[in-house]
Amino acid sequence: MNFSFSDDQVLLKNSVRAALEEHCKSAHVRAMADDAKGYSDDLWGEMGKLGWLGLPFPEEHGGAGLGLVELAILLEEMGRAAYPGPFFSTVVLGGLGLTLGGTPAQKDKWLPAIASGRARMTAALLEEHLDWDPASTTASATKSGSGWILSGVKRFVPWAHVADAILVPARSAEGLSLFLLDPKSVGVTLSPMKGIDLSNRWSEMRLDKVAVGAEAIMSQPGGAATVLESLLRRAAVCASADMLGAARRCLDMSVEYVKVREQFGQPIGSFQAIRHRCAEMLLEAENAHAAVYYAAWALTAGAEDAAVASSICKSYVNEAARRVCGDSIQVHGGIGFTWEYDLHLYMKRAKALEPLYGDTEYHRELITRHAISAR
Amino acid sequence: MDLNYTPEDIAFRKQVRAWLEENLPRKEIRTLDDRLGWHRKLYEAGYLGMGWPKEYGGGGARPMEQAIVADELARSKAPAPANSLGIGIVGPTVIVHGTDAQKKRYLKKILTAEELWCQLYSEPNAGSDLAALKTSAVDQGDHFLVNGQKIWTSGGKVAHWGLLLARTDTKVPKHKGISCFLMNMRQPGVDVRPLKQITGSSEFCEVFMTNARVEKSDQMGKLGEGWAIAQTTLGYERGGRALARVTNYASQHSRLVEAAKKMRRHGKPLIEDPLVRQKIGRIWADIEVERYQALRTLTQLERGEHPGAGGSLTKLSYSELEKRYMELALEILGPYGQLTEGAPKEFQLEIDTAVGEQGSWAYAYLWSRAGTIYAGSSEIQKNVIGERILGLPKETRADRVGGKA
Ligand SMILES: Cc1cc2nc3c(=O)[nH]c(=O)nc-3n(C[C@H](O)[C@H](O)[C@H](O)COP(=O)(O)OP(=O)(O)OC[C@H]3O[C@@H](n4cnc5c(N)ncnc54)[C@H](O)[C@@H]3O)c2cc1C
C-alpha cells in the first residue's frame, strides 16, 4: 500500500505546473474571458505536443495510456491556473466517454484526433430539470431508416460552441442510448450562457428533429445507462481535482498574503482569528486531496468501493473548496473583493463546478444508498 | 500510488482475524482483573508493543502490521487492553529518552501490564500553557522531593507509576526549568482523588504530591530538558491507530443506519426521510475521508518518515469529525440518543457487552467532547499548524517576551 505519488507522477505535476505558469498566467485567463471563443488555439496546440490531450487514452489510439490519478494531477494544476478552454469537456467528457462507450470505429476516428489536438468534444449530460441521474433523460431518439431523429433540450453543455462532436444521451425504444452528434447538423441550435466563472463557457442546446446516421449511435441501443454512470463518476472526480487546484491556489495566496500584510503593527497572520482560519483551510485542502486521489485510484484500479468513493469525493470537495476559496477572500479583506486581484478567478471556477457532475446532495444520497445496502 | 494491500499484509490480516475468532473474550469485561487477563493474552500473542525493540519485549513490527492489528481489534469490537497510556505514551518516551537501566527496568512491565501508568502533566493552572506548571522537584542529593498538584490524570486511580513533569529550576525562562521523572504512585506522599466526569464515570483524577520521593535513577533525560521530552511525547500521534478509529466509526454508523430503518416518522421509516439521508451520507463521507487520510499517514510511517506537525492535522481532523458525527447521530436518534439506560436494543450503540457502559450513544456523544480538549486542544493544534506547517508569524505573547517565566 502506498498513498504517495510515484516519481513519474511528481515529474508530471511539476512539468504541468511549469508549462501553465509560462503559458497560462492570470493575464491570459483574463484575456480569454473577453475572447469570442474563450480559449487559445496556440496553447491548445502546445498541450497536444506535451501529450496532455491524449493522456488517459490507450496507446493504440494515440494516447499515453495513463490513469485517472495522472489525469487528476493534470486537472488539479489546471484548476490552480484557472486554465480557460475545452480541455475538460474534450478529454474527460468526450474522450473518456468514448473510451467507455464508443464503438471501435468511433474510437479509431476520434481518440487520435483529440490526442493530436485536431478535435474538440463535449457531452450534453443535463436537461431542463437539471437532474444528474441518467435515468431522468427525456430527449428522444426515434428510428428513421438506418439512422435516428433526435429531439430535446440540453442545458449547460460545456464548450459546445467550439466542439466538433457532442455526446448526447437520448431515450429510444430500446431504452437509454448515447449518440455522437455533429453540432453543425441541421436542427441544432446553440445559445451561449455566461456565468461568474471567467474560464468556462456553456451553451443551451436545442435539438429539433435532428437527423443522424447509423454510425452515430454509441455502444448499443438501450445500453447507455452504465456508460453514463461510469462517465459521470469520472467527471465528478475530475471536476473535484480541478476544484482542489483552485482551492490550493486560494490557500497559497492567502498564506503568503497574511505573512506580509500588517495591521495593528503586526502581520495579520500572527492573529489567531486569521491563523486558525488558515489552519482550517489547510485541513480542508488536505482532506480534499485524499478524497480526490483515493477516488481517482479506486476508479482506475476498479476497486470495490470505486463508485461510492467518487460520490464521497465530489460531496466532500464541493464543500471544502467552497470554504477554502470563500475564506481566502475573508482573510484578504477588501483587496480580495476586487476584480483586479486574482483570487476571484479561482473562487468562481470552483463555485461554478460545485453543482456540476452531481451536487453535494445528489452524491450524499448515493452514499446513503450505498450505506444502507452495505450491511 | 497503489492502495492495494500487499499479499503479505493480507495474509497477516487473516492470521490476526483467525486469532481473534479463537481468543476474543466471550464474557463481559467487568473488573480490572478481567481486563488484565485480556491484556496478557494480547501481549502473549505478540499484539502489544508490536513496534517496540525486541530486546525490551517488543515485536519490531512495521507500522502497517501495527495498524492491521489495531484495525482487526476494532473490527471484532475487542475490549481495550489495560495500560493504554503506558503503551501509547510512556513506553515510546522511555524508548527514546530513557537510560538503558530504565528501559530494562520498566518497558517489559508496561507491556505485560504488571505496572500500570499515568501521565502527570496538567495542573490546575497549567493546561494548554503546560510550561507554566508549578509542581516542584527539589534535589536532595540522592533523590528528589516532589510537591504540587496535578489534575485530569487519566487512570490515576489504578496507576502504579506516573510520567511526571516538574520544575527543577525557577530562575530560568519557564520552558527551560522543567524536568521529566518516573514517579512511584504507590507511596505515602501521593494522594489520588477521582474526579467525576460529564459521562458520570471517573477515568481521570486529581493527584496531590506532598514530599513524594523520586529516585535519582528515575530522572529521564538531562535536568531542565523535560520540555523537549514532553514535546516528543505529545508528538506520538497514533498514526497506526487511525485506521482502527475509522473502523470503529464505521461500525457505529451501520448501527445508526439500522436504527433509522426501525424508527418511524410521519408514518414512514425514518431512513426514507431525505434530511436524515443527507445526514447519514455526510457522516459516511467524513468517515471515509478520514480513512483515506489514515492511509496517507501509514504511507509516511512505512517509509520511516515522522509526520511531525502533520500529526496536528490528523488530531484536529478526527477529533472535530467525532464531534460533528455524534451531533448528527443524536439528531437522527432523537430522544433515544440521549438515553444511558432502557433504550430498546436496536437504538443502542452496541449490542456487544464487552464494551460495557460505552455501549450507549449518549456516552459516545459525551466522549466526543474530550478529543478536542485533551492532548492539545483544537485551538492549540491550529496554532501549531499555522506556525509549523504554514510558517505564519508567531503571535506576540507575554511568555515569549524577554524570557518572562
Ligand atoms: C478526558 C481528558 C483526559 C485527560 N487526561 C490527561 C492525563 O492523563 N494527563 C494529563 O496530564 N492531562 C490530561 N488531560 C488534560 C488536558 O491535556 C488539558 O485539559 C488540556 O491540555 C487543556 O488544558 P486546560 O483544561 O487547562 O484548558 P485551558 O488551557 O485553560 O483552555 C481553555 C480553553 O482556552 C483555549 N486556549 C488556551 N490557550 C490558548 C491559546 N494559546 N490560544 C487559543 N486558545 C487557547 C483552549 O483551547 C480551551 O478552549 C485530560 C483532559 C481530558 C478532557
Short mmCIF file of N, CA and C in Angstrom, two decimals, chain A residues 1-6 9 69 248 251 255 258-259 266-267 269-270 272 274-276 278-280 282-283 286-287 289-291 293-294 297 301 305 308-309 312 315-316 319 360-362 364-365 367-372 374-375, chain B residues 1-6 9 64 250-251 253-254 257-258 261 271 277-278 280-282 284-286 288-293 295-296 298-299 303 313 316-317 324 378-380 382-383 385-387 389-396:
data_model
loop_
_atom_site.label_atom_id
_atom_site.label_comp_id
_atom_site.label_asym_id
_atom_site.label_seq_id
_atom_site.Cartn_x
_atom_site.Cartn_y
_atom_site.Cartn_z
N MET A 1 0.84 -1.20 0.00
CA MET A 1 0.00 0.00 0.00
C MET A 1 0.87 1.24 0.00
N ASN A 2 0.58 2.14 -0.87
CA ASN A 2 1.40 3.34 -0.98
C ASN A 2 0.55 4.51 -1.49
N PHE A 3 0.29 5.46 -0.62
CA PHE A 3 -0.57 6.59 -0.98
C PHE A 3 0.26 7.84 -1.26
N SER A 4 1.35 7.67 -2.01
CA SER A 4 2.04 8.89 -2.43
C SER A 4 2.34 8.79 -3.91
N PHE A 5 2.55 9.94 -4.52
CA PHE A 5 2.80 9.96 -5.97
C PHE A 5 4.11 9.26 -6.29
N SER A 6 4.14 8.56 -7.41
CA SER A 6 5.39 7.97 -7.90
C SER A 6 6.27 9.09 -8.44
N GLN A 9 4.81 10.56 -11.47
CA GLN A 9 3.65 11.43 -11.20
C GLN A 9 4.11 12.80 -10.70
N VAL A 69 -5.41 8.94 -11.91
CA VAL A 69 -4.56 9.67 -10.97
C VAL A 69 -3.77 10.73 -11.73
N ARG A 248 -6.40 25.17 -3.56
CA ARG A 248 -4.99 25.24 -3.16
C ARG A 248 -4.39 26.60 -3.53
N LEU A 251 -5.54 29.09 -1.10
CA LEU A 251 -4.87 28.91 0.18
C LEU A 251 -3.44 29.46 0.13
N VAL A 255 -1.91 32.41 2.48
CA VAL A 255 -0.80 32.24 3.42
C VAL A 255 0.29 33.26 3.13
N VAL A 258 -1.05 36.85 4.30
CA VAL A 258 -1.18 37.16 5.73
C VAL A 258 0.17 37.22 6.43
N LYS A 259 1.21 36.72 5.76
CA LYS A 259 2.55 36.87 6.33
C LYS A 259 3.06 38.30 6.18
N GLN A 266 1.42 44.50 13.37
CA GLN A 266 1.86 43.10 13.27
C GLN A 266 1.33 42.48 12.00
N PRO A 267 2.04 41.45 11.48
CA PRO A 267 1.46 40.72 10.35
C PRO A 267 0.12 40.10 10.78
N GLY A 269 -1.21 37.48 9.97
CA GLY A 269 -1.09 36.03 10.17
C GLY A 269 -0.73 35.67 11.59
N SER A 270 -0.30 36.64 12.39
CA SER A 270 0.02 36.34 13.79
C SER A 270 -1.25 36.36 14.65
N GLN A 272 -4.70 35.05 15.90
CA GLN A 272 -5.27 33.69 15.87
C GLN A 272 -6.50 33.56 14.98
N ILE A 274 -7.06 34.78 12.23
CA ILE A 274 -6.60 34.55 10.86
C ILE A 274 -5.83 33.24 10.76
N ARG A 275 -4.95 33.02 11.72
CA ARG A 275 -4.13 31.81 11.67
C ARG A 275 -4.98 30.55 11.76
N HIS A 276 -5.96 30.58 12.66
CA HIS A 276 -6.80 29.39 12.80
C HIS A 276 -7.60 29.14 11.53
N CYS A 278 -6.61 29.87 8.53
CA CYS A 278 -5.67 29.29 7.56
C CYS A 278 -5.42 27.82 7.87
N ALA A 279 -5.32 27.48 9.16
CA ALA A 279 -5.10 26.08 9.54
C ALA A 279 -6.30 25.23 9.11
N GLU A 280 -7.49 25.77 9.28
CA GLU A 280 -8.69 25.03 8.85
C GLU A 280 -8.72 24.88 7.33
N LEU A 282 -6.14 24.65 5.41
CA LEU A 282 -5.18 23.60 5.07
C LEU A 282 -5.78 22.21 5.32
N LEU A 283 -6.45 22.08 6.45
CA LEU A 283 -7.06 20.79 6.77
C LEU A 283 -8.07 20.39 5.69
N GLU A 286 -6.17 19.36 2.53
CA GLU A 286 -5.52 18.06 2.66
C GLU A 286 -6.54 16.92 2.60
N ASN A 287 -7.66 17.10 3.26
CA ASN A 287 -8.71 16.08 3.20
C ASN A 287 -9.24 15.96 1.77
N HIS A 289 -7.60 16.56 -0.92
CA HIS A 289 -6.56 15.86 -1.67
C HIS A 289 -6.74 14.34 -1.52
N ALA A 290 -6.90 13.91 -0.26
CA ALA A 290 -7.05 12.48 -0.01
C ALA A 290 -8.28 11.93 -0.72
N ALA A 291 -9.37 12.70 -0.70
CA ALA A 291 -10.62 12.25 -1.31
C ALA A 291 -10.47 12.13 -2.83
N TYR A 293 -7.63 11.80 -4.72
CA TYR A 293 -6.69 10.81 -5.24
C TYR A 293 -7.08 9.39 -4.84
N TYR A 294 -7.78 9.26 -3.71
CA TYR A 294 -8.29 7.93 -3.40
C TYR A 294 -9.29 7.51 -4.49
N TRP A 297 -7.68 6.78 -7.84
CA TRP A 297 -7.03 5.47 -7.83
C TRP A 297 -8.08 4.35 -7.89
N ALA A 301 -8.20 1.47 -10.62
CA ALA A 301 -7.89 0.11 -10.20
C ALA A 301 -9.12 -0.79 -10.20
N ASP A 305 -14.96 -0.23 -3.93
CA ASP A 305 -15.66 0.95 -3.44
C ASP A 305 -15.50 2.15 -4.37
N VAL A 308 -18.74 4.52 -4.76
CA VAL A 308 -19.06 5.36 -3.61
C VAL A 308 -17.92 6.33 -3.33
N ALA A 309 -16.68 5.92 -3.63
CA ALA A 309 -15.54 6.83 -3.41
C ALA A 309 -15.68 8.08 -4.28
N ILE A 312 -18.21 10.25 -2.53
CA ILE A 312 -17.60 10.84 -1.34
C ILE A 312 -16.70 11.99 -1.76
N SER A 315 -18.84 15.12 -3.04
CA SER A 315 -19.60 15.80 -1.98
C SER A 315 -18.66 16.47 -0.99
N TYR A 316 -17.52 15.82 -0.73
CA TYR A 316 -16.59 16.43 0.22
C TYR A 316 -15.91 17.65 -0.38
N GLU A 319 -17.80 21.06 -0.69
CA GLU A 319 -17.86 21.92 0.49
C GLU A 319 -16.49 22.45 0.88
N THR A 360 -23.75 18.38 -4.07
CA THR A 360 -23.46 17.74 -2.79
C THR A 360 -24.58 16.80 -2.37
N GLU A 361 -25.81 17.27 -2.46
CA GLU A 361 -26.95 16.47 -2.00
C GLU A 361 -27.14 15.22 -2.86
N TYR A 362 -26.95 15.39 -4.16
CA TYR A 362 -27.08 14.24 -5.06
C TYR A 362 -26.10 13.14 -4.66
N ARG A 364 -24.51 12.77 -1.80
CA ARG A 364 -24.77 12.23 -0.45
C ARG A 364 -25.88 11.18 -0.49
N GLU A 365 -26.85 11.43 -1.35
CA GLU A 365 -27.93 10.45 -1.48
C GLU A 365 -27.37 9.12 -2.01
N ILE A 367 -24.36 8.04 -1.59
CA ILE A 367 -23.57 7.45 -0.50
C ILE A 367 -24.51 6.73 0.47
N THR A 368 -25.63 7.37 0.77
CA THR A 368 -26.57 6.76 1.72
C THR A 368 -27.14 5.46 1.16
N ARG A 369 -27.45 5.46 -0.13
CA ARG A 369 -27.93 4.20 -0.71
C ARG A 369 -26.90 3.11 -0.54
N HIS A 370 -25.64 3.48 -0.74
CA HIS A 370 -24.57 2.51 -0.56
C HIS A 370 -24.52 2.05 0.90
N ALA A 371 -24.61 3.02 1.82
CA ALA A 371 -24.51 2.66 3.25
C ALA A 371 -25.65 1.74 3.67
N ILE A 372 -26.81 1.97 3.12
CA ILE A 372 -27.97 1.15 3.50
C ILE A 372 -27.80 -0.28 3.00
N ALA A 374 -24.90 -1.67 2.31
CA ALA A 374 -23.57 -2.22 2.60
C ALA A 374 -23.62 -3.35 3.62
N ARG A 375 -24.53 -3.26 4.57
CA ARG A 375 -24.54 -4.31 5.60
C ARG A 375 -25.91 -4.84 5.86
N MET B 1 1.38 5.57 -6.77
CA MET B 1 0.24 5.34 -5.89
C MET B 1 -0.33 3.96 -6.10
N ASP B 2 -0.42 3.19 -5.06
CA ASP B 2 -1.07 1.88 -5.16
C ASP B 2 -1.67 1.57 -3.80
N LEU B 3 -2.98 1.61 -3.73
CA LEU B 3 -3.63 1.48 -2.42
C LEU B 3 -4.04 0.05 -2.12
N ASN B 4 -3.59 -0.88 -2.93
CA ASN B 4 -3.85 -2.28 -2.59
C ASN B 4 -2.91 -2.71 -1.47
N TYR B 5 -3.42 -3.53 -0.57
CA TYR B 5 -2.55 -4.11 0.44
C TYR B 5 -1.69 -5.19 -0.21
N THR B 6 -0.46 -5.35 0.29
CA THR B 6 0.41 -6.38 -0.27
C THR B 6 -0.11 -7.76 0.15
N ASP B 9 0.58 -8.46 3.73
CA ASP B 9 -0.30 -7.77 4.67
C ASP B 9 -1.69 -8.42 4.72
N MET B 64 2.49 -0.84 9.31
CA MET B 64 1.30 -1.41 8.69
C MET B 64 0.78 -2.60 9.49
N ALA B 250 -17.16 3.44 11.58
CA ALA B 250 -17.97 2.83 10.52
C ALA B 250 -18.94 1.81 11.10
N SER B 251 -18.51 1.07 12.13
CA SER B 251 -19.45 0.08 12.66
C SER B 251 -20.55 0.78 13.47
N HIS B 253 -21.66 3.63 12.58
CA HIS B 253 -22.51 4.20 11.52
C HIS B 253 -23.53 3.17 11.03
N SER B 254 -23.10 1.91 10.95
CA SER B 254 -24.08 0.94 10.46
C SER B 254 -25.17 0.68 11.50
N VAL B 257 -27.61 3.47 10.86
CA VAL B 257 -28.46 3.18 9.71
C VAL B 257 -29.57 2.20 10.11
N GLU B 258 -29.18 1.16 10.86
CA GLU B 258 -30.17 0.18 11.30
C GLU B 258 -31.25 0.85 12.15
N LYS B 261 -33.68 2.71 10.17
CA LYS B 261 -34.65 1.85 9.46
C LYS B 261 -35.81 1.49 10.39
N ILE B 271 -35.53 6.27 7.72
CA ILE B 271 -34.49 6.17 6.71
C ILE B 271 -34.97 6.70 5.36
N ARG B 277 -31.38 11.15 5.39
CA ARG B 277 -30.47 10.53 4.40
C ARG B 277 -29.27 11.41 4.13
N GLN B 278 -29.49 12.72 4.06
CA GLN B 278 -28.38 13.64 3.84
C GLN B 278 -27.37 13.57 4.98
N ILE B 280 -26.90 11.05 7.04
CA ILE B 280 -26.22 9.75 7.01
C ILE B 280 -25.13 9.72 5.94
N GLY B 281 -25.44 10.27 4.78
CA GLY B 281 -24.45 10.32 3.70
C GLY B 281 -23.27 11.20 4.06
N ARG B 282 -23.55 12.30 4.71
CA ARG B 282 -22.48 13.21 5.07
C ARG B 282 -21.51 12.56 6.07
N TRP B 284 -20.97 9.39 6.56
CA TRP B 284 -20.22 8.32 5.88
C TRP B 284 -19.05 8.91 5.09
N ALA B 285 -19.32 10.00 4.38
CA ALA B 285 -18.25 10.63 3.59
C ALA B 285 -17.12 11.11 4.50
N ASP B 286 -17.49 11.76 5.58
CA ASP B 286 -16.46 12.25 6.52
C ASP B 286 -15.61 11.11 7.07
N GLU B 288 -15.08 8.16 5.70
CA GLU B 288 -14.24 7.59 4.66
C GLU B 288 -13.05 8.49 4.33
N VAL B 289 -13.28 9.81 4.32
CA VAL B 289 -12.16 10.72 4.06
C VAL B 289 -11.09 10.55 5.15
N GLU B 290 -11.55 10.33 6.36
CA GLU B 290 -10.63 10.07 7.46
C GLU B 290 -9.83 8.78 7.21
N ARG B 291 -10.50 7.81 6.61
CA ARG B 291 -9.80 6.56 6.29
C ARG B 291 -8.73 6.80 5.23
N TYR B 292 -9.08 7.59 4.21
CA TYR B 292 -8.08 7.87 3.18
C TYR B 292 -6.87 8.55 3.81
N GLN B 293 -7.15 9.49 4.71
CA GLN B 293 -6.04 10.20 5.36
C GLN B 293 -5.21 9.25 6.21
N LEU B 295 -4.61 6.23 5.54
CA LEU B 295 -3.74 5.50 4.62
C LEU B 295 -2.55 6.37 4.19
N ARG B 296 -2.79 7.66 4.06
CA ARG B 296 -1.68 8.57 3.73
C ARG B 296 -0.65 8.60 4.85
N LEU B 298 -0.15 6.29 7.07
CA LEU B 298 0.53 5.00 7.11
C LEU B 298 1.63 4.91 6.05
N THR B 299 1.37 5.49 4.90
CA THR B 299 2.40 5.52 3.85
C THR B 299 3.65 6.21 4.37
N ARG B 303 7.41 4.53 5.28
CA ARG B 303 8.67 4.96 4.67
C ARG B 303 9.67 5.44 5.70
N LEU B 313 -2.61 17.96 12.25
CA LEU B 313 -3.72 17.94 11.28
C LEU B 313 -4.60 16.72 11.52
N LEU B 316 -6.58 17.18 14.80
CA LEU B 316 -7.64 18.17 14.61
C LEU B 316 -8.77 17.57 13.79
N SER B 317 -8.41 16.85 12.75
CA SER B 317 -9.40 16.32 11.83
C SER B 317 -10.30 15.30 12.52
N ARG B 324 -18.77 16.41 15.25
CA ARG B 324 -19.82 16.61 14.22
C ARG B 324 -20.66 15.35 14.08
N SER B 378 -8.09 21.78 20.15
CA SER B 378 -8.14 22.15 18.72
C SER B 378 -7.48 23.51 18.48
N GLU B 379 -7.68 24.43 19.41
CA GLU B 379 -7.08 25.76 19.24
C GLU B 379 -5.56 25.66 19.24
N ILE B 380 -5.04 24.84 20.14
CA ILE B 380 -3.58 24.67 20.21
C ILE B 380 -3.08 23.99 18.93
N LYS B 382 -4.37 24.21 16.02
CA LYS B 382 -4.40 25.19 14.92
C LYS B 382 -3.21 26.15 15.03
N ASN B 383 -2.81 26.48 16.25
CA ASN B 383 -1.61 27.30 16.41
C ASN B 383 -0.40 26.58 15.84
N ILE B 385 -0.32 24.14 13.61
CA ILE B 385 -0.43 24.04 12.14
C ILE B 385 -0.05 25.36 11.49
N GLY B 386 -0.57 26.45 12.05
CA GLY B 386 -0.30 27.77 11.49
C GLY B 386 1.19 28.10 11.54
N GLU B 387 1.80 27.84 12.70
CA GLU B 387 3.20 28.23 12.86
C GLU B 387 4.15 27.25 12.20
N ILE B 389 3.50 24.39 10.11
CA ILE B 389 3.30 23.89 8.74
C ILE B 389 3.19 25.06 7.76
N LEU B 390 2.38 26.05 8.11
CA LEU B 390 2.18 27.16 7.17
C LEU B 390 3.23 28.26 7.33
N GLY B 391 4.00 28.19 8.40
CA GLY B 391 5.06 29.18 8.59
C GLY B 391 4.55 30.58 8.88
N LEU B 392 3.38 30.68 9.49
CA LEU B 392 2.84 32.00 9.81
C LEU B 392 3.58 32.58 11.01
N PRO B 393 3.63 33.91 11.08
CA PRO B 393 4.39 34.53 12.17
C PRO B 393 3.79 34.21 13.53
N LYS B 394 4.66 34.09 14.51
CA LYS B 394 4.19 33.84 15.88
C LYS B 394 3.49 35.08 16.40
N GLU B 395 2.53 34.85 17.29
CA GLU B 395 1.88 36.00 17.91
C GLU B 395 2.78 36.53 19.03
N THR B 396 2.58 37.79 19.38
CA THR B 396 3.32 38.35 20.50
C THR B 396 2.65 37.86 21.76
#
